[in-house]
Short mmCIF file of C-alpha atoms and ligand atoms in Angstrom, two decimals:
data_model
loop_
_atom_site.label_atom_id
_atom_site.label_comp_id
_atom_site.label_asym_id
_atom_site.label_seq_id
_atom_site.Cartn_x
_atom_site.Cartn_y
_atom_site.Cartn_z
CA MET A 1 5.39 -6.84 20.73
CA SER A 2 3.96 -10.30 20.42
CA ASP A 3 0.65 -9.46 22.03
CA LEU A 4 0.26 -6.09 20.34
CA LEU A 5 -3.44 -5.71 19.60
CA ILE A 6 -3.88 -4.40 16.06
CA MET A 7 -6.95 -2.15 16.17
CA THR A 8 -6.28 -0.23 12.98
CA PRO A 9 -8.96 0.11 10.29
CA GLY A 10 -7.14 -2.44 8.18
CA PRO A 11 -5.12 -4.49 8.13
CA THR A 12 -7.15 -6.06 10.91
CA GLU A 13 -6.32 -8.96 13.21
CA VAL A 14 -6.27 -12.37 11.55
CA SER A 15 -7.82 -15.38 13.28
CA GLU A 16 -5.93 -18.57 13.92
CA GLU A 17 -8.07 -20.61 11.52
CA VAL A 18 -7.30 -18.16 8.72
CA ARG A 19 -3.59 -18.25 9.48
CA ARG A 20 -3.68 -22.04 9.52
CA ALA A 21 -5.44 -22.12 6.16
CA MET A 22 -2.49 -20.25 4.66
CA SER A 23 -0.16 -23.07 5.56
CA LYS A 24 -2.14 -25.74 3.72
CA LYS A 25 -0.35 -27.75 1.03
CA ILE A 26 -0.61 -26.01 -2.30
CA THR A 27 -1.23 -27.26 -5.79
CA ASN A 28 -0.33 -25.66 -9.11
CA PRO A 29 -3.18 -23.17 -9.55
CA ASP A 30 -2.55 -22.80 -13.29
CA LEU A 31 -2.74 -26.49 -14.05
CA ASP A 32 -4.80 -28.27 -11.41
CA PRO A 33 -8.44 -28.35 -12.61
CA GLU A 34 -9.61 -28.63 -9.01
CA PHE A 35 -8.21 -25.20 -8.28
CA PHE A 36 -10.58 -23.61 -10.80
CA ASP A 37 -13.54 -25.11 -8.97
CA PHE A 38 -12.12 -24.07 -5.64
CA TYR A 39 -11.69 -20.50 -6.90
CA LEU A 40 -15.24 -20.54 -8.25
CA GLY A 41 -16.47 -21.68 -4.82
CA VAL A 42 -14.67 -18.81 -3.09
CA SER A 43 -16.20 -16.38 -5.61
CA SER A 44 -19.65 -17.74 -4.84
CA LYS A 45 -19.09 -17.19 -1.11
CA LEU A 46 -18.20 -13.58 -1.92
CA GLN A 47 -21.40 -13.36 -3.97
CA GLN A 48 -23.28 -14.32 -0.82
CA VAL A 49 -21.53 -11.65 1.24
CA MET A 50 -22.27 -8.97 -1.35
CA LYS A 51 -25.73 -10.33 -2.28
CA THR A 52 -25.10 -10.56 -5.99
CA LYS A 53 -25.33 -12.90 -8.94
CA ASN A 54 -22.78 -10.84 -10.86
CA ASP A 55 -19.38 -12.31 -11.69
CA VAL A 56 -16.90 -12.03 -8.87
CA ILE A 57 -13.17 -11.80 -9.56
CA ILE A 58 -10.45 -12.21 -6.96
CA MET A 59 -7.15 -10.60 -7.94
CA SER A 60 -3.67 -10.87 -6.44
CA GLY A 61 -2.79 -7.46 -5.14
CA GLU A 62 -4.00 -5.10 -2.46
CA GLY A 63 -7.29 -3.10 -2.67
CA ILE A 64 -5.76 -0.38 -4.80
CA LEU A 65 -5.35 -2.89 -7.64
CA GLY A 66 -9.13 -3.24 -7.84
CA LEU A 67 -9.67 0.53 -7.96
CA GLU A 68 -7.07 0.94 -10.65
CA SER A 69 -8.31 -2.05 -12.69
CA ALA A 70 -11.84 -0.65 -12.78
CA CYS A 71 -10.54 2.71 -14.05
CA ALA A 72 -8.06 1.18 -16.50
CA SER A 73 -10.65 -1.18 -17.98
CA LEU A 74 -13.61 1.22 -18.20
CA ILE A 75 -11.95 4.44 -19.28
CA GLU A 76 -11.15 5.40 -22.83
CA PRO A 77 -9.44 8.76 -23.34
CA GLY A 78 -12.00 11.53 -23.17
CA ASP A 79 -14.71 9.50 -21.41
CA LYS A 80 -16.73 11.55 -18.97
CA VAL A 81 -16.31 10.27 -15.43
CA LEU A 82 -18.04 11.67 -12.37
CA VAL A 83 -16.11 11.50 -9.11
CA LEU A 84 -18.20 11.94 -5.98
CA ASP A 85 -15.83 13.25 -3.37
CA ASN A 86 -16.56 13.43 0.34
CA GLY A 87 -13.23 12.18 1.58
CA ILE A 88 -9.61 11.31 0.89
CA PHE A 89 -10.28 8.05 -0.96
CA GLY A 90 -13.23 9.53 -2.84
CA ARG A 91 -11.04 12.29 -4.15
CA GLY A 92 -8.26 9.84 -4.95
CA PHE A 93 -10.47 8.26 -7.62
CA ALA A 94 -10.05 11.46 -9.63
CA ASP A 95 -6.30 10.78 -9.86
CA PHE A 96 -6.85 7.28 -11.23
CA ALA A 97 -9.47 8.48 -13.72
CA ASP A 98 -7.13 11.27 -14.78
CA LEU A 99 -4.25 8.84 -15.22
CA TYR A 100 -6.28 6.89 -17.79
CA GLY A 101 -7.29 9.98 -19.72
CA ALA A 102 -10.84 10.54 -18.49
CA ASP A 103 -12.57 13.88 -18.66
CA VAL A 104 -13.12 14.09 -14.90
CA THR A 105 -15.89 16.03 -13.20
CA ARG A 106 -15.43 16.07 -9.44
CA TRP A 107 -18.28 17.05 -7.17
CA GLU A 108 -17.05 17.80 -3.70
CA PHE A 109 -19.34 17.35 -0.73
CA PRO A 110 -18.55 18.21 2.92
CA TYR A 111 -15.99 15.75 4.31
CA ASP A 112 -17.61 15.47 7.72
CA LYS A 113 -20.96 14.19 6.44
CA GLU A 114 -22.33 11.46 4.24
CA ILE A 115 -23.13 12.53 0.68
CA ASN A 116 -26.46 14.30 0.75
CA ILE A 117 -28.83 12.45 -1.56
CA ASP A 118 -31.08 15.45 -2.27
CA GLU A 119 -28.11 17.58 -3.20
CA LEU A 120 -26.80 14.85 -5.48
CA GLU A 121 -30.20 14.51 -7.07
CA SER A 122 -30.42 18.18 -7.95
CA LYS A 123 -26.89 18.20 -9.37
CA LEU A 124 -27.61 15.13 -11.50
CA ALA A 125 -30.80 16.72 -12.81
CA VAL A 126 -28.59 19.41 -14.37
CA GLU A 127 -25.63 17.32 -15.53
CA ASN A 128 -25.75 13.58 -16.09
CA ASP A 129 -23.99 12.56 -19.30
CA PHE A 130 -21.34 10.48 -17.56
CA LYS A 131 -20.11 7.03 -18.56
CA PHE A 132 -19.66 6.08 -14.95
CA ALA A 133 -19.43 7.55 -11.48
CA THR A 134 -17.17 6.60 -8.61
CA PHE A 135 -17.71 6.95 -4.90
CA VAL A 136 -16.45 5.46 -1.68
CA HIS A 137 -18.84 3.46 0.44
CA CYS A 138 -16.93 3.91 3.71
CA GLU A 139 -14.41 6.73 3.88
CA THR A 140 -11.91 4.99 6.12
CA PRO A 141 -9.80 8.09 6.96
CA THR A 142 -12.82 9.87 8.47
CA GLY A 143 -15.14 7.03 9.50
CA ILE A 144 -18.05 8.07 7.27
CA ILE A 145 -20.35 5.69 5.47
CA ASN A 146 -22.26 6.80 2.40
CA ASN A 147 -25.75 5.66 1.49
CA ALA A 148 -24.55 3.43 -1.34
CA GLY A 149 -28.02 2.23 -2.34
CA GLY A 150 -29.41 5.76 -2.36
CA ILE A 151 -26.56 6.99 -4.56
CA THR A 152 -26.67 4.13 -7.08
CA ASN A 153 -30.45 4.44 -7.30
CA LEU A 154 -29.95 7.99 -8.60
CA LEU A 155 -27.08 7.03 -10.91
CA ASN A 156 -29.15 4.22 -12.39
CA LYS A 157 -31.93 6.66 -13.27
CA TYR A 158 -29.50 8.34 -15.63
CA ASN A 159 -27.84 5.13 -16.85
CA ILE A 160 -24.56 6.10 -15.25
CA LEU A 161 -22.51 3.04 -14.34
CA SER A 162 -21.31 2.90 -10.74
CA VAL A 163 -17.87 2.01 -9.40
CA VAL A 164 -17.99 1.73 -5.63
CA ASP A 165 -14.98 1.42 -3.34
CA SER A 166 -16.38 -0.63 -0.49
CA VAL A 167 -13.00 -1.87 0.70
CA SER A 168 -13.62 -0.93 4.34
CA ALA A 169 -17.35 -1.74 4.38
CA ILE A 170 -17.83 -5.14 2.72
CA GLY A 171 -18.33 -7.68 5.45
CA GLY A 172 -18.99 -5.14 8.19
CA VAL A 173 -22.27 -3.64 7.01
CA PRO A 174 -25.11 -5.10 4.91
CA ILE A 175 -24.51 -4.78 1.18
CA GLU A 176 -27.07 -5.50 -1.55
CA VAL A 177 -25.22 -5.27 -4.84
CA ASP A 178 -28.07 -6.53 -7.02
CA LYS A 179 -30.87 -4.72 -5.22
CA TRP A 180 -28.93 -1.47 -5.26
CA GLY A 181 -27.80 -2.01 -8.86
CA ILE A 182 -24.07 -1.56 -8.28
CA ASP A 183 -22.04 -2.21 -11.42
CA ILE A 184 -18.60 -2.67 -9.93
CA ILE A 185 -18.02 -2.96 -6.19
CA LEU A 186 -14.50 -3.31 -4.87
CA GLY A 187 -13.26 -5.02 -1.74
CA GLY A 188 -9.98 -5.93 -0.09
CA SER A 189 -8.88 -8.89 1.97
CA GLN A 190 -7.38 -7.00 4.90
CA LYS A 191 -10.37 -5.03 6.16
CA CYS A 192 -13.66 -6.52 7.43
CA LEU A 193 -12.93 -10.04 6.21
CA SER A 194 -9.71 -10.11 8.25
CA VAL A 195 -7.45 -11.87 5.81
CA PRO A 196 -3.84 -10.66 5.47
CA PRO A 197 -3.29 -7.94 2.85
CA GLY A 198 -2.76 -9.29 -0.64
CA LEU A 199 -6.09 -9.76 -2.38
CA THR A 200 -8.65 -7.49 -3.95
CA PHE A 201 -12.04 -8.65 -5.18
CA MET A 202 -14.87 -7.15 -7.16
CA SER A 203 -18.23 -7.94 -8.69
CA VAL A 204 -18.89 -6.91 -12.27
CA SER A 205 -22.40 -6.43 -13.70
CA ASP A 206 -23.39 -7.28 -17.28
CA ALA A 207 -23.56 -3.58 -18.11
CA ALA A 208 -20.04 -3.09 -16.75
CA TRP A 209 -18.78 -6.07 -18.79
CA ASP A 210 -20.34 -4.52 -21.88
CA ALA A 211 -18.54 -1.26 -21.22
CA VAL A 212 -15.26 -3.10 -20.64
CA ASN A 213 -15.66 -5.13 -23.84
CA ASN A 214 -17.06 -2.52 -26.19
CA ARG A 215 -14.05 -0.27 -26.26
CA GLU A 216 -12.51 1.22 -29.33
CA THR A 217 -9.05 1.47 -27.83
CA VAL A 218 -7.01 -1.18 -26.05
CA VAL A 219 -6.79 -1.28 -22.27
CA ARG A 220 -3.50 0.32 -21.30
CA GLY A 221 -2.43 -2.33 -18.86
CA TYR A 222 -2.21 -6.06 -18.48
CA TYR A 223 -2.48 -6.69 -14.75
CA THR A 224 -5.33 -4.18 -14.63
CA ASN A 225 -7.19 -5.45 -17.71
CA LEU A 226 -10.53 -6.96 -16.72
CA GLN A 227 -11.14 -8.21 -20.28
CA LEU A 228 -8.71 -11.03 -19.53
CA TRP A 229 -10.97 -12.25 -16.71
CA GLN A 230 -14.00 -12.88 -18.80
CA ASN A 231 -13.90 -16.61 -19.45
CA TRP A 232 -11.35 -17.87 -16.99
CA TYR A 233 -13.55 -20.74 -15.85
CA GLU A 234 -14.65 -21.98 -19.27
CA GLU A 235 -11.13 -21.71 -20.63
CA LYS A 236 -9.45 -22.89 -17.42
CA TYR A 237 -7.09 -20.00 -17.77
CA PHE A 238 -6.06 -17.20 -15.42
CA PRO A 239 -4.16 -14.15 -16.74
CA TYR A 240 -1.46 -14.88 -14.16
CA THR A 241 -0.72 -17.45 -11.47
CA GLN A 242 -3.12 -17.06 -8.56
CA ALA A 243 -1.94 -16.43 -5.00
CA ILE A 244 -3.26 -19.77 -3.84
CA SER A 245 -2.33 -19.51 -0.15
CA ASP A 246 -3.96 -16.11 0.13
CA ILE A 247 -7.11 -17.54 -1.44
CA TYR A 248 -7.05 -20.44 1.03
CA ALA A 249 -7.05 -17.80 3.76
CA LEU A 250 -9.91 -15.89 2.15
CA ASP A 251 -11.92 -19.08 1.86
CA ALA A 252 -11.47 -19.87 5.56
CA ALA A 253 -12.40 -16.31 6.52
CA LEU A 254 -15.53 -16.46 4.37
CA ASP A 255 -16.61 -19.72 6.02
CA LYS A 256 -16.25 -18.04 9.37
CA TRP A 257 -18.10 -14.97 8.15
CA LEU A 258 -20.99 -16.92 6.63
CA ALA A 259 -21.45 -18.93 9.84
CA ASP A 260 -21.57 -15.78 11.96
CA GLU A 261 -25.21 -14.82 12.18
CA GLU A 262 -24.62 -11.81 14.39
CA ILE A 263 -21.94 -10.15 12.34
CA PHE A 264 -23.79 -6.95 11.40
CA GLU A 265 -25.55 -6.68 14.74
CA ARG A 266 -22.19 -6.96 16.52
CA HIS A 267 -20.57 -4.32 14.32
CA ASN A 268 -23.48 -1.99 14.95
CA LYS A 269 -23.62 -2.55 18.69
CA ILE A 270 -19.88 -2.18 19.23
CA ALA A 271 -19.58 0.87 16.99
CA SER A 272 -22.51 2.55 18.76
CA ALA A 273 -21.00 1.86 22.17
CA VAL A 274 -17.64 3.31 21.06
CA ARG A 275 -19.40 6.44 19.79
CA THR A 276 -21.39 6.78 23.00
CA ALA A 277 -18.18 6.62 25.03
CA ILE A 278 -16.64 9.41 22.95
CA ASN A 279 -19.81 11.48 22.91
CA GLU A 280 -20.17 11.33 26.69
CA SER A 281 -16.59 12.47 27.15
CA ASN A 282 -14.90 15.77 26.41
CA LEU A 283 -13.50 14.30 23.18
CA ASN A 284 -15.16 14.78 19.80
CA LEU A 285 -16.07 12.46 16.96
CA TYR A 286 -14.98 13.88 13.62
CA ALA A 287 -18.14 13.11 11.67
CA GLU A 288 -21.38 15.05 11.92
CA ASN A 289 -23.42 12.16 10.55
CA GLY A 290 -23.00 8.96 8.52
CA TYR A 291 -21.05 7.14 11.22
CA SER A 292 -19.60 3.91 9.92
CA ASP A 293 -19.94 0.77 12.01
CA THR A 294 -16.50 -0.34 10.84
CA VAL A 295 -14.26 2.55 11.90
CA THR A 296 -14.47 5.56 14.23
CA ALA A 297 -12.47 8.75 13.74
CA ILE A 298 -11.88 10.88 16.82
CA GLU A 299 -10.40 14.37 16.97
CA ILE A 300 -7.04 14.52 18.74
CA PRO A 301 -7.16 17.13 21.53
CA GLU A 302 -5.10 20.19 20.70
CA THR A 303 -2.67 19.66 23.55
CA ILE A 304 -1.75 16.16 22.36
CA GLU A 305 0.74 15.11 19.68
CA TYR A 306 -0.31 12.06 17.70
CA GLN A 307 3.20 10.60 17.67
CA GLU A 308 3.43 10.68 21.45
CA LEU A 309 -0.03 9.22 21.88
CA ASN A 310 0.68 6.45 19.43
CA GLN A 311 4.01 5.60 21.01
CA LEU A 312 2.49 5.41 24.45
CA MET A 313 -0.41 3.27 23.31
CA THR A 314 1.80 0.76 21.51
CA GLU A 315 4.71 0.66 23.94
CA SER A 316 2.96 0.96 27.29
CA TYR A 317 -0.44 -0.51 26.53
CA ASN A 318 0.22 -2.83 23.57
CA VAL A 319 -2.58 -1.49 21.44
CA MET A 320 -2.12 -0.11 17.96
CA ILE A 321 -4.61 2.37 16.54
CA ALA A 322 -4.11 4.53 13.46
CA ALA A 323 -3.54 8.10 12.48
CA SER A 324 -5.56 9.48 9.61
CA LEU A 325 -4.40 10.44 6.14
CA GLY A 326 -3.84 13.52 4.04
CA LYS A 327 -5.11 16.72 5.60
CA PHE A 328 -6.36 14.79 8.64
CA GLU A 329 -2.96 13.46 9.60
CA ASN A 330 -2.18 14.55 13.18
CA LYS A 331 -5.78 15.73 13.55
CA LEU A 332 -7.66 12.45 13.89
CA ILE A 333 -7.04 9.06 15.37
CA ARG A 334 -8.97 6.06 14.17
CA ILE A 335 -10.09 2.88 15.82
CA GLY A 336 -10.95 0.04 13.48
CA HIS A 337 -13.74 -2.11 14.89
CA MET A 338 -14.21 -4.30 11.84
CA GLY A 339 -13.95 -8.02 11.27
CA GLU A 340 -11.76 -9.79 13.83
CA ASN A 341 -11.29 -6.50 15.68
CA CYS A 342 -14.98 -6.29 16.38
CA TYR A 343 -15.22 -7.99 19.75
CA GLU A 344 -16.20 -6.43 23.05
CA GLU A 345 -13.03 -7.38 24.91
CA LYS A 346 -10.81 -5.90 22.20
CA LEU A 347 -12.63 -2.57 22.22
CA TYR A 348 -12.60 -2.52 26.00
CA ARG A 349 -8.83 -2.98 25.98
CA THR A 350 -8.42 -0.36 23.24
CA LEU A 351 -10.54 2.29 24.93
CA LYS A 352 -8.84 1.64 28.26
CA ALA A 353 -5.44 2.08 26.62
CA PHE A 354 -6.64 5.24 24.87
CA ASP A 355 -8.14 6.58 28.10
CA HIS A 356 -4.98 5.92 30.12
CA SER A 357 -2.66 7.26 27.42
CA LEU A 358 -4.58 10.53 27.19
CA ARG A 359 -4.37 10.94 30.97
CA ASP A 360 -0.66 10.06 30.96
CA LEU A 361 -0.18 12.89 28.47
CA GLY A 362 -1.96 15.33 30.77
CA PHE A 363 -5.35 15.46 29.07
CA ASP A 364 -8.14 15.95 31.57
CA LEU A 365 -10.62 13.29 30.47
CA ASN A 366 -13.90 13.83 32.27
CA VAL A 367 -15.16 10.23 32.13
CA GLU A 368 -13.67 6.75 31.80
CA LEU A 369 -14.10 5.70 28.18
CA HIS A 370 -13.86 1.95 28.69
CA LYS A 371 -16.41 2.01 31.51
CA ILE A 372 -19.00 3.84 29.46
CA PHE A 373 -18.33 1.43 26.63
CA ILE A 374 -18.87 -1.65 28.75
CA ASN A 375 -22.03 -0.21 30.30
CA GLU A 376 -23.41 0.34 26.82
CA MET A 377 -22.58 -3.21 25.86
CA ASN A 378 -24.43 -4.69 28.83
C1 LIG B 1 -7.91 0.25 2.78
C2 LIG B 1 -8.60 0.93 1.70
C3 LIG B 1 -8.18 0.84 0.38
C4 LIG B 1 -6.93 0.12 0.03
O1 LIG B 1 -5.89 0.99 0.22
P1 LIG B 1 -4.64 0.86 1.19
O2 LIG B 1 -4.55 2.20 1.84
O3 LIG B 1 -3.50 0.61 0.30
O4 LIG B 1 -4.87 -0.24 2.16
C5 LIG B 1 -8.93 1.47 -0.59
N1 LIG B 1 -10.05 2.15 -0.28
C6 LIG B 1 -10.49 2.27 0.98
C7 LIG B 1 -11.73 3.03 1.27
C8 LIG B 1 -9.78 1.66 2.01
O5 LIG B 1 -10.21 1.74 3.27
#
């Protein structure tokens, strides 16, 4: 178990320097003035990753907390919210919006493709009186990345605020929050930044702050209320005690990330080589287009049971990959090649384990996946 390679699309592997950072001596984050400056410094590193001057908040809680906070803080009962849905997480936003009393309009797009910008444009031309719209940057369960800049460009034309779940994309693909005009973008610690699960972070534009502040009704939540995060630095006050050791870890991971000049190139090269290996074999990628460089979803051959495959891979080959979610459970397997997972030797080991496990289960693979992969890398 000790050398089990965690190749899931989050949580990802955590580097030794990040683990070490978690064991640093702590201070009292509510009272020590130095902690406020430290926190501000970590926020500014996140601003660099996301290319934004907007405020960045880091909250204690997993990625879902960010999604829910955005909905809780923006929505007043009856507000019109547009949910762009081309996957499990995209659709899930409708549940959060519903929970806070929004009047939800959900536009479903095919799940095996990125959201088609022309189609979105013609729909928006007909209906566009929404307070904000939500969409998912990378649909982790299916490995599809949406054209975030293209979508927000359209939303901005109609003054629709944007709430973007980029939990499994931030850090693995280039993101231009200010250039693309994203109002709220959400991230999590355990995906491409390779910090243990426990933190969510977001950037909030001036327009989004205005919407959060100019409400007629109170925010129905405390932990999810972004209003409380407005002047934390000036007032030296956090709404609750910060998870200081987790933030130490995030800081160390961001230093590593910012020093890594090849991060996007590596994600792209490795993801392409994984896709080539699958495409040259008698296996199938799930997606038709919009392949994410952070995660790949592969169809499980009909003769194979996911449980058996997974058990073999973990027990015999010490590699953990993931099933999918919702209606794709038992239909797709996913390899996460993001953050600390995104190294040639790890993908080689993963594809070799996958290749051997499929053969062990009687599937007649026509090529050797790991060999195609390594050829592509060279
Ligand atoms: C991982 C992830 C989240 C956070 O959800 P968990 O399943 O609880 O980890 C949210 N959105 C997306 C797109 C994610 O990949």
